[in-house]
Amino acid sequence: MTAAPQEPAGDRAGWDLSTAVVLFHDALGARLGVGATDHKALGLVRRDGPMTLSAIAAGLGVVAGAATAVVDRLEAAGLVERFRDPGDRRRVLVRPLSGAAPAERDAYARLGRETAAFMAGLGEDERRAVLDYIALTRRLLEEETARLRGA
């Protein structure tokens, strides 16, 4: 019987990491009554402050109509609101209505604590290697996402 071919180092790890991140955001979104993309949009608005629909669309890599649908769902769930820009009344901005829900705060706090504890146990070269891997993975995902979208 022939053994299955070995995957190159990192292939499975990258796939598993990517899947875990998507499922994490899906689970957090579900706790709030929205989907994973909606949860990511909420994170953008929370992190970057009030923003236009076009900025949300750009941050998610979707068209304006899709961003409008995302904001509609977030608004229906009571997580964001639209308001007129005081500096330009023609412009509509989106802002979060409140901070993170308890489930989100707990999940992110645990991730932060566990990651900090793990990193604290590493030597400087090991920490650098972990951070380099994360930076490389992010860059590759962003490049591949742009390529898939035809950018």
N, C-alpha and C. Protein backbone atom coordinates (compact mmCIF):
# COMPACT_ATOMS: atom_id res chain seq x y z
N MET A 1 0.84 -1.17 0.00
CA MET A 1 0.00 0.00 0.00
C MET A 1 0.89 1.24 0.00
N THR A 2 0.58 2.20 -0.84
CA THR A 2 1.38 3.41 -0.96
C THR A 2 0.86 4.46 0.02
N ALA A 3 1.78 5.09 0.72
CA ALA A 3 1.41 6.14 1.67
C ALA A 3 1.00 7.40 0.92
N ALA A 4 0.10 8.15 1.52
CA ALA A 4 -0.31 9.43 0.93
C ALA A 4 0.89 10.37 0.89
N PRO A 5 1.00 11.18 -0.16
CA PRO A 5 2.14 12.11 -0.24
C PRO A 5 2.10 13.12 0.91
N GLN A 6 3.27 13.49 1.37
CA GLN A 6 3.39 14.46 2.46
C GLN A 6 3.09 15.86 1.92
N GLU A 7 2.36 16.64 2.71
CA GLU A 7 2.11 18.03 2.36
C GLU A 7 3.37 18.84 2.66
N PRO A 8 3.67 19.85 1.83
CA PRO A 8 4.80 20.72 2.16
C PRO A 8 4.58 21.39 3.51
N ALA A 9 5.66 21.64 4.22
CA ALA A 9 5.57 22.28 5.54
C ALA A 9 4.78 23.57 5.42
N GLY A 10 3.82 23.74 6.29
CA GLY A 10 3.04 24.97 6.32
C GLY A 10 1.73 24.91 5.57
N ASP A 11 1.60 24.01 4.56
CA ASP A 11 0.35 23.95 3.79
C ASP A 11 -0.84 23.71 4.71
N ARG A 12 -0.79 22.68 5.49
CA ARG A 12 -1.90 22.33 6.37
C ARG A 12 -2.05 23.36 7.49
N ALA A 13 -0.94 23.83 8.02
CA ALA A 13 -1.01 24.82 9.10
C ALA A 13 -1.70 26.10 8.63
N GLY A 14 -1.35 26.56 7.43
CA GLY A 14 -1.97 27.76 6.89
C GLY A 14 -3.46 27.58 6.66
N TRP A 15 -3.82 26.44 6.09
CA TRP A 15 -5.23 26.13 5.84
C TRP A 15 -6.00 26.08 7.16
N ASP A 16 -5.45 25.37 8.13
CA ASP A 16 -6.13 25.23 9.43
C ASP A 16 -6.28 26.58 10.12
N LEU A 17 -5.25 27.41 10.06
CA LEU A 17 -5.31 28.74 10.67
C LEU A 17 -6.39 29.58 10.00
N SER A 18 -6.40 29.60 8.69
CA SER A 18 -7.39 30.37 7.94
C SER A 18 -8.80 29.92 8.29
N THR A 19 -9.02 28.62 8.33
CA THR A 19 -10.33 28.08 8.65
C THR A 19 -10.73 28.45 10.08
N ALA A 20 -9.81 28.33 11.01
CA ALA A 20 -10.11 28.66 12.41
C ALA A 20 -10.51 30.12 12.57
N VAL A 21 -9.84 31.02 11.86
CA VAL A 21 -10.16 32.44 11.95
C VAL A 21 -11.57 32.71 11.41
N VAL A 22 -11.88 32.12 10.26
CA VAL A 22 -13.22 32.31 9.69
C VAL A 22 -14.29 31.77 10.63
N LEU A 23 -14.08 30.57 11.16
CA LEU A 23 -15.06 29.96 12.06
C LEU A 23 -15.20 30.75 13.37
N PHE A 24 -14.10 31.31 13.85
CA PHE A 24 -14.14 32.15 15.05
C PHE A 24 -15.05 33.36 14.83
N HIS A 25 -14.86 34.06 13.71
CA HIS A 25 -15.68 35.23 13.43
C HIS A 25 -17.13 34.84 13.15
N ASP A 26 -17.33 33.69 12.55
CA ASP A 26 -18.69 33.21 12.33
C ASP A 26 -19.38 32.94 13.67
N ALA A 27 -18.68 32.31 14.60
CA ALA A 27 -19.26 32.00 15.92
C ALA A 27 -19.55 33.27 16.71
N LEU A 28 -18.62 34.23 16.67
CA LEU A 28 -18.87 35.50 17.38
C LEU A 28 -20.03 36.25 16.74
N GLY A 29 -20.06 36.28 15.41
CA GLY A 29 -21.17 36.93 14.72
C GLY A 29 -22.49 36.29 15.08
N ALA A 30 -22.52 34.96 15.13
CA ALA A 30 -23.75 34.24 15.46
C ALA A 30 -24.24 34.63 16.85
N ARG A 31 -23.32 34.83 17.79
CA ARG A 31 -23.71 35.27 19.14
C ARG A 31 -24.42 36.62 19.11
N LEU A 32 -24.07 37.44 18.09
CA LEU A 32 -24.67 38.77 17.96
C LEU A 32 -25.86 38.78 17.00
N GLY A 33 -26.12 37.64 16.38
CA GLY A 33 -27.23 37.55 15.44
C GLY A 33 -26.88 37.99 14.03
N VAL A 34 -25.58 37.98 13.69
CA VAL A 34 -25.13 38.36 12.35
C VAL A 34 -24.11 37.35 11.85
N GLY A 35 -23.72 37.46 10.59
CA GLY A 35 -22.75 36.54 10.01
C GLY A 35 -21.31 36.99 10.20
N ALA A 36 -20.39 36.17 9.70
CA ALA A 36 -18.96 36.45 9.85
C ALA A 36 -18.55 37.75 9.16
N THR A 37 -19.04 37.99 7.94
CA THR A 37 -18.69 39.22 7.23
C THR A 37 -19.23 40.43 7.98
N ASP A 38 -20.45 40.30 8.49
CA ASP A 38 -21.04 41.39 9.26
C ASP A 38 -20.20 41.68 10.51
N HIS A 39 -19.74 40.62 11.16
CA HIS A 39 -18.92 40.79 12.36
C HIS A 39 -17.60 41.49 12.02
N LYS A 40 -17.01 41.13 10.88
CA LYS A 40 -15.77 41.79 10.46
C LYS A 40 -16.03 43.28 10.19
N ALA A 41 -17.17 43.59 9.57
CA ALA A 41 -17.51 45.00 9.31
C ALA A 41 -17.69 45.75 10.62
N LEU A 42 -18.34 45.12 11.58
CA LEU A 42 -18.50 45.74 12.89
C LEU A 42 -17.14 46.03 13.51
N GLY A 43 -16.22 45.09 13.37
CA GLY A 43 -14.86 45.30 13.88
C GLY A 43 -14.17 46.48 13.20
N LEU A 44 -14.37 46.64 11.90
CA LEU A 44 -13.79 47.79 11.18
C LEU A 44 -14.32 49.10 11.75
N VAL A 45 -15.63 49.16 11.92
CA VAL A 45 -16.24 50.39 12.41
C VAL A 45 -15.81 50.67 13.85
N ARG A 46 -15.71 49.64 14.66
CA ARG A 46 -15.25 49.84 16.04
C ARG A 46 -13.79 50.29 16.07
N ARG A 47 -12.96 49.69 15.24
CA ARG A 47 -11.53 49.99 15.25
C ARG A 47 -11.22 51.35 14.65
N ASP A 48 -11.87 51.68 13.52
CA ASP A 48 -11.50 52.89 12.78
C ASP A 48 -12.46 54.05 12.99
N GLY A 49 -13.47 53.86 13.83
CA GLY A 49 -14.39 54.95 14.11
C GLY A 49 -15.44 55.11 13.03
N PRO A 50 -16.23 56.14 13.11
CA PRO A 50 -17.26 56.33 12.10
C PRO A 50 -16.67 56.31 10.70
N MET A 51 -17.36 55.61 9.80
CA MET A 51 -16.86 55.50 8.44
C MET A 51 -18.00 55.43 7.45
N THR A 52 -17.69 55.77 6.20
CA THR A 52 -18.68 55.73 5.13
C THR A 52 -18.91 54.30 4.67
N LEU A 53 -19.99 54.09 3.96
CA LEU A 53 -20.26 52.78 3.37
C LEU A 53 -19.16 52.39 2.39
N SER A 54 -18.64 53.36 1.64
CA SER A 54 -17.57 53.02 0.69
C SER A 54 -16.30 52.59 1.42
N ALA A 55 -16.02 53.18 2.58
CA ALA A 55 -14.85 52.76 3.35
C ALA A 55 -15.07 51.35 3.91
N ILE A 56 -16.30 51.05 4.33
CA ILE A 56 -16.61 49.70 4.81
C ILE A 56 -16.46 48.71 3.66
N ALA A 57 -16.99 49.07 2.49
CA ALA A 57 -16.88 48.20 1.32
C ALA A 57 -15.41 47.93 1.00
N ALA A 58 -14.59 48.96 1.01
CA ALA A 58 -13.16 48.79 0.73
C ALA A 58 -12.49 47.92 1.78
N GLY A 59 -12.84 48.13 3.04
CA GLY A 59 -12.25 47.34 4.12
C GLY A 59 -12.60 45.87 4.05
N LEU A 60 -13.79 45.58 3.52
CA LEU A 60 -14.23 44.18 3.39
C LEU A 60 -13.89 43.60 2.02
N GLY A 61 -13.55 44.49 1.07
CA GLY A 61 -13.27 44.02 -0.28
C GLY A 61 -14.53 43.62 -1.02
N VAL A 62 -15.62 44.36 -0.79
CA VAL A 62 -16.89 44.07 -1.45
C VAL A 62 -17.38 45.32 -2.18
N VAL A 63 -18.40 45.15 -3.00
CA VAL A 63 -19.00 46.30 -3.69
C VAL A 63 -19.89 47.06 -2.72
N ALA A 64 -20.23 48.30 -3.09
CA ALA A 64 -21.01 49.18 -2.22
C ALA A 64 -22.36 48.56 -1.84
N GLY A 65 -23.01 47.90 -2.79
CA GLY A 65 -24.31 47.29 -2.50
C GLY A 65 -24.21 46.22 -1.42
N ALA A 66 -23.14 45.44 -1.46
CA ALA A 66 -22.94 44.41 -0.44
C ALA A 66 -22.68 45.06 0.92
N ALA A 67 -21.91 46.15 0.94
CA ALA A 67 -21.65 46.85 2.20
C ALA A 67 -22.94 47.43 2.77
N THR A 68 -23.80 47.92 1.89
CA THR A 68 -25.09 48.44 2.35
C THR A 68 -25.91 47.34 3.02
N ALA A 69 -25.92 46.16 2.42
CA ALA A 69 -26.65 45.02 3.00
C ALA A 69 -26.06 44.63 4.35
N VAL A 70 -24.73 44.65 4.46
CA VAL A 70 -24.06 44.33 5.73
C VAL A 70 -24.48 45.34 6.80
N VAL A 71 -24.43 46.62 6.46
CA VAL A 71 -24.80 47.66 7.44
C VAL A 71 -26.28 47.57 7.78
N ASP A 72 -27.12 47.23 6.80
CA ASP A 72 -28.55 47.03 7.10
C ASP A 72 -28.73 45.95 8.17
N ARG A 73 -27.99 44.83 8.01
CA ARG A 73 -28.11 43.74 9.00
C ARG A 73 -27.57 44.16 10.36
N LEU A 74 -26.45 44.87 10.37
CA LEU A 74 -25.88 45.34 11.64
C LEU A 74 -26.81 46.34 12.32
N GLU A 75 -27.44 47.18 11.52
CA GLU A 75 -28.37 48.16 12.06
C GLU A 75 -29.61 47.46 12.63
N ALA A 76 -30.14 46.47 11.90
CA ALA A 76 -31.31 45.72 12.38
C ALA A 76 -31.01 44.98 13.67
N ALA A 77 -29.75 44.56 13.84
CA ALA A 77 -29.34 43.85 15.06
C ALA A 77 -29.04 44.81 16.21
N GLY A 78 -29.14 46.14 15.94
CA GLY A 78 -28.90 47.13 16.98
C GLY A 78 -27.43 47.34 17.30
N LEU A 79 -26.55 47.04 16.34
CA LEU A 79 -25.11 47.13 16.59
C LEU A 79 -24.47 48.40 16.03
N VAL A 80 -25.07 49.00 15.01
CA VAL A 80 -24.55 50.22 14.42
C VAL A 80 -25.71 51.16 14.10
N GLU A 81 -25.36 52.41 13.81
CA GLU A 81 -26.35 53.36 13.32
C GLU A 81 -25.71 54.21 12.23
N ARG A 82 -26.55 54.68 11.33
CA ARG A 82 -26.14 55.63 10.31
C ARG A 82 -26.46 57.03 10.83
N PHE A 83 -25.60 57.99 10.47
CA PHE A 83 -25.87 59.38 10.85
C PHE A 83 -25.22 60.30 9.84
N ARG A 84 -25.73 61.50 9.75
CA ARG A 84 -25.18 62.49 8.82
C ARG A 84 -23.87 63.03 9.38
N ASP A 85 -22.89 63.16 8.50
CA ASP A 85 -21.60 63.73 8.87
C ASP A 85 -21.82 65.19 9.22
N PRO A 86 -21.50 65.61 10.45
CA PRO A 86 -21.72 67.02 10.83
C PRO A 86 -20.91 68.00 9.96
N GLY A 87 -19.80 67.54 9.42
CA GLY A 87 -18.97 68.40 8.58
C GLY A 87 -19.42 68.46 7.13
N ASP A 88 -20.22 67.50 6.69
CA ASP A 88 -20.73 67.45 5.32
C ASP A 88 -22.05 66.68 5.37
N ARG A 89 -23.14 67.40 5.49
CA ARG A 89 -24.46 66.80 5.70
C ARG A 89 -24.89 65.87 4.55
N ARG A 90 -24.19 65.94 3.41
CA ARG A 90 -24.53 65.03 2.30
C ARG A 90 -23.99 63.63 2.55
N ARG A 91 -23.00 63.53 3.41
CA ARG A 91 -22.32 62.26 3.66
C ARG A 91 -22.94 61.52 4.83
N VAL A 92 -23.12 60.22 4.66
CA VAL A 92 -23.64 59.38 5.73
C VAL A 92 -22.51 58.52 6.28
N LEU A 93 -22.41 58.48 7.59
CA LEU A 93 -21.40 57.69 8.27
C LEU A 93 -22.08 56.58 9.08
N VAL A 94 -21.30 55.58 9.42
CA VAL A 94 -21.77 54.46 10.23
C VAL A 94 -20.90 54.40 11.48
N ARG A 95 -21.54 54.26 12.63
CA ARG A 95 -20.79 54.13 13.89
C ARG A 95 -21.39 53.02 14.73
N PRO A 96 -20.56 52.42 15.59
CA PRO A 96 -21.09 51.38 16.48
C PRO A 96 -21.97 52.01 17.55
N LEU A 97 -22.97 51.27 17.99
CA LEU A 97 -23.85 51.77 19.04
C LEU A 97 -23.31 51.51 20.43
N SER A 98 -22.51 50.47 20.58
CA SER A 98 -21.97 50.17 21.90
C SER A 98 -20.66 49.42 21.74
N GLY A 99 -20.02 49.19 22.84
CA GLY A 99 -18.78 48.42 22.82
C GLY A 99 -19.05 46.95 22.56
N ALA A 100 -18.04 46.17 22.68
CA ALA A 100 -18.15 44.73 22.43
C ALA A 100 -19.13 44.09 23.41
N ALA A 101 -19.85 43.11 22.92
CA ALA A 101 -20.76 42.32 23.76
C ALA A 101 -19.91 41.46 24.71
N PRO A 102 -20.50 41.02 25.82
CA PRO A 102 -19.73 40.20 26.77
C PRO A 102 -19.05 38.99 26.12
N ALA A 103 -19.74 38.31 25.21
CA ALA A 103 -19.13 37.13 24.56
C ALA A 103 -17.89 37.53 23.76
N GLU A 104 -17.96 38.68 23.10
CA GLU A 104 -16.80 39.17 22.34
C GLU A 104 -15.67 39.56 23.27
N ARG A 105 -16.00 40.34 24.30
CA ARG A 105 -14.96 40.78 25.25
C ARG A 105 -14.25 39.58 25.85
N ASP A 106 -15.03 38.58 26.26
CA ASP A 106 -14.44 37.39 26.87
C ASP A 106 -13.55 36.64 25.89
N ALA A 107 -14.03 36.46 24.66
CA ALA A 107 -13.25 35.72 23.66
C ALA A 107 -11.96 36.45 23.34
N TYR A 108 -12.04 37.76 23.09
CA TYR A 108 -10.83 38.51 22.74
C TYR A 108 -9.88 38.61 23.94
N ALA A 109 -10.43 38.74 25.13
CA ALA A 109 -9.58 38.81 26.32
C ALA A 109 -8.82 37.50 26.49
N ARG A 110 -9.51 36.38 26.32
CA ARG A 110 -8.84 35.08 26.44
C ARG A 110 -7.77 34.93 25.37
N LEU A 111 -8.09 35.28 24.13
CA LEU A 111 -7.09 35.21 23.06
C LEU A 111 -5.86 36.05 23.41
N GLY A 112 -6.11 37.26 23.89
CA GLY A 112 -5.00 38.15 24.24
C GLY A 112 -4.14 37.59 25.37
N ARG A 113 -4.80 37.09 26.42
CA ARG A 113 -4.05 36.53 27.56
C ARG A 113 -3.22 35.32 27.13
N GLU A 114 -3.85 34.40 26.41
CA GLU A 114 -3.15 33.17 26.01
C GLU A 114 -2.01 33.47 25.05
N THR A 115 -2.24 34.39 24.12
CA THR A 115 -1.18 34.75 23.17
C THR A 115 -0.02 35.43 23.90
N ALA A 116 -0.34 36.35 24.81
CA ALA A 116 0.71 37.04 25.56
C ALA A 116 1.51 36.04 26.40
N ALA A 117 0.83 35.10 27.02
CA ALA A 117 1.53 34.10 27.84
C ALA A 117 2.43 33.22 26.95
N PHE A 118 1.94 32.83 25.80
CA PHE A 118 2.74 32.02 24.88
C PHE A 118 3.97 32.80 24.43
N MET A 119 3.77 34.04 24.00
CA MET A 119 4.89 34.86 23.50
C MET A 119 5.90 35.15 24.60
N ALA A 120 5.43 35.32 25.83
CA ALA A 120 6.34 35.60 26.95
C ALA A 120 7.27 34.43 27.21
N GLY A 121 6.84 33.22 26.86
CA GLY A 121 7.67 32.04 27.08
C GLY A 121 8.68 31.77 25.98
N LEU A 122 8.69 32.60 24.96
CA LEU A 122 9.60 32.40 23.83
C LEU A 122 10.84 33.28 23.96
N GLY A 123 11.90 32.83 23.36
CA GLY A 123 13.09 33.65 23.25
C GLY A 123 12.90 34.68 22.15
N GLU A 124 13.80 35.64 22.08
CA GLU A 124 13.67 36.72 21.09
C GLU A 124 13.63 36.19 19.66
N ASP A 125 14.49 35.24 19.31
CA ASP A 125 14.49 34.68 17.95
C ASP A 125 13.19 33.95 17.66
N GLU A 126 12.68 33.23 18.63
CA GLU A 126 11.42 32.51 18.44
C GLU A 126 10.26 33.49 18.26
N ARG A 127 10.23 34.54 19.09
CA ARG A 127 9.18 35.57 18.97
C ARG A 127 9.22 36.19 17.58
N ARG A 128 10.41 36.53 17.13
CA ARG A 128 10.58 37.13 15.81
C ARG A 128 10.08 36.18 14.72
N ALA A 129 10.36 34.88 14.86
CA ALA A 129 9.91 33.90 13.87
C ALA A 129 8.39 33.81 13.85
N VAL A 130 7.76 33.81 15.01
CA VAL A 130 6.30 33.76 15.07
C VAL A 130 5.71 35.01 14.41
N LEU A 131 6.23 36.17 14.76
CA LEU A 131 5.71 37.41 14.19
C LEU A 131 5.97 37.48 12.69
N ASP A 132 7.11 36.98 12.25
CA ASP A 132 7.39 36.92 10.80
C ASP A 132 6.40 36.01 10.09
N TYR A 133 6.08 34.87 10.69
CA TYR A 133 5.11 33.95 10.10
C TYR A 133 3.74 34.61 9.98
N ILE A 134 3.33 35.30 11.04
CA ILE A 134 2.03 35.99 11.01
C ILE A 134 2.03 37.06 9.93
N ALA A 135 3.09 37.85 9.85
CA ALA A 135 3.17 38.90 8.83
C ALA A 135 3.17 38.31 7.42
N LEU A 136 3.91 37.22 7.23
CA LEU A 136 3.94 36.56 5.92
C LEU A 136 2.57 36.02 5.57
N THR A 137 1.91 35.36 6.50
CA THR A 137 0.59 34.79 6.24
C THR A 137 -0.40 35.88 5.88
N ARG A 138 -0.37 36.97 6.61
CA ARG A 138 -1.27 38.09 6.31
C ARG A 138 -1.00 38.64 4.91
N ARG A 139 0.26 38.87 4.60
CA ARG A 139 0.61 39.42 3.29
C ARG A 139 0.16 38.49 2.18
N LEU A 140 0.42 37.20 2.33
CA LEU A 140 0.03 36.24 1.30
C LEU A 140 -1.49 36.16 1.14
N LEU A 141 -2.21 36.19 2.26
CA LEU A 141 -3.67 36.17 2.18
C LEU A 141 -4.21 37.42 1.49
N GLU A 142 -3.64 38.58 1.82
CA GLU A 142 -4.08 39.82 1.17
C GLU A 142 -3.78 39.80 -0.32
N GLU A 143 -2.60 39.32 -0.70
CA GLU A 143 -2.24 39.25 -2.11
C GLU A 143 -3.14 38.27 -2.86
N GLU A 144 -3.38 37.11 -2.27
CA GLU A 144 -4.19 36.11 -2.94
C GLU A 144 -5.65 36.56 -3.03
N THR A 145 -6.13 37.25 -2.00
CA THR A 145 -7.49 37.79 -2.02
C THR A 145 -7.62 38.80 -3.16
N ALA A 146 -6.65 39.69 -3.30
CA ALA A 146 -6.67 40.67 -4.40
C ALA A 146 -6.62 39.97 -5.76
N ARG A 147 -5.79 38.95 -5.87
CA ARG A 147 -5.70 38.22 -7.14
C ARG A 147 -7.01 37.54 -7.48
N LEU A 148 -7.63 36.91 -6.49
CA LEU A 148 -8.90 36.24 -6.71
C LEU A 148 -10.02 37.20 -7.10
N ARG A 149 -9.93 38.42 -6.59
CA ARG A 149 -10.93 39.43 -6.92
C ARG A 149 -10.61 40.15 -8.22
N GLY A 150 -9.49 39.79 -8.84
CA GLY A 150 -9.13 40.39 -10.11
C GLY A 150 -8.48 41.75 -10.02
N ALA A 151 -8.00 42.10 -8.84
CA ALA A 151 -7.37 43.42 -8.68
C ALA A 151 -5.94 43.41 -9.20
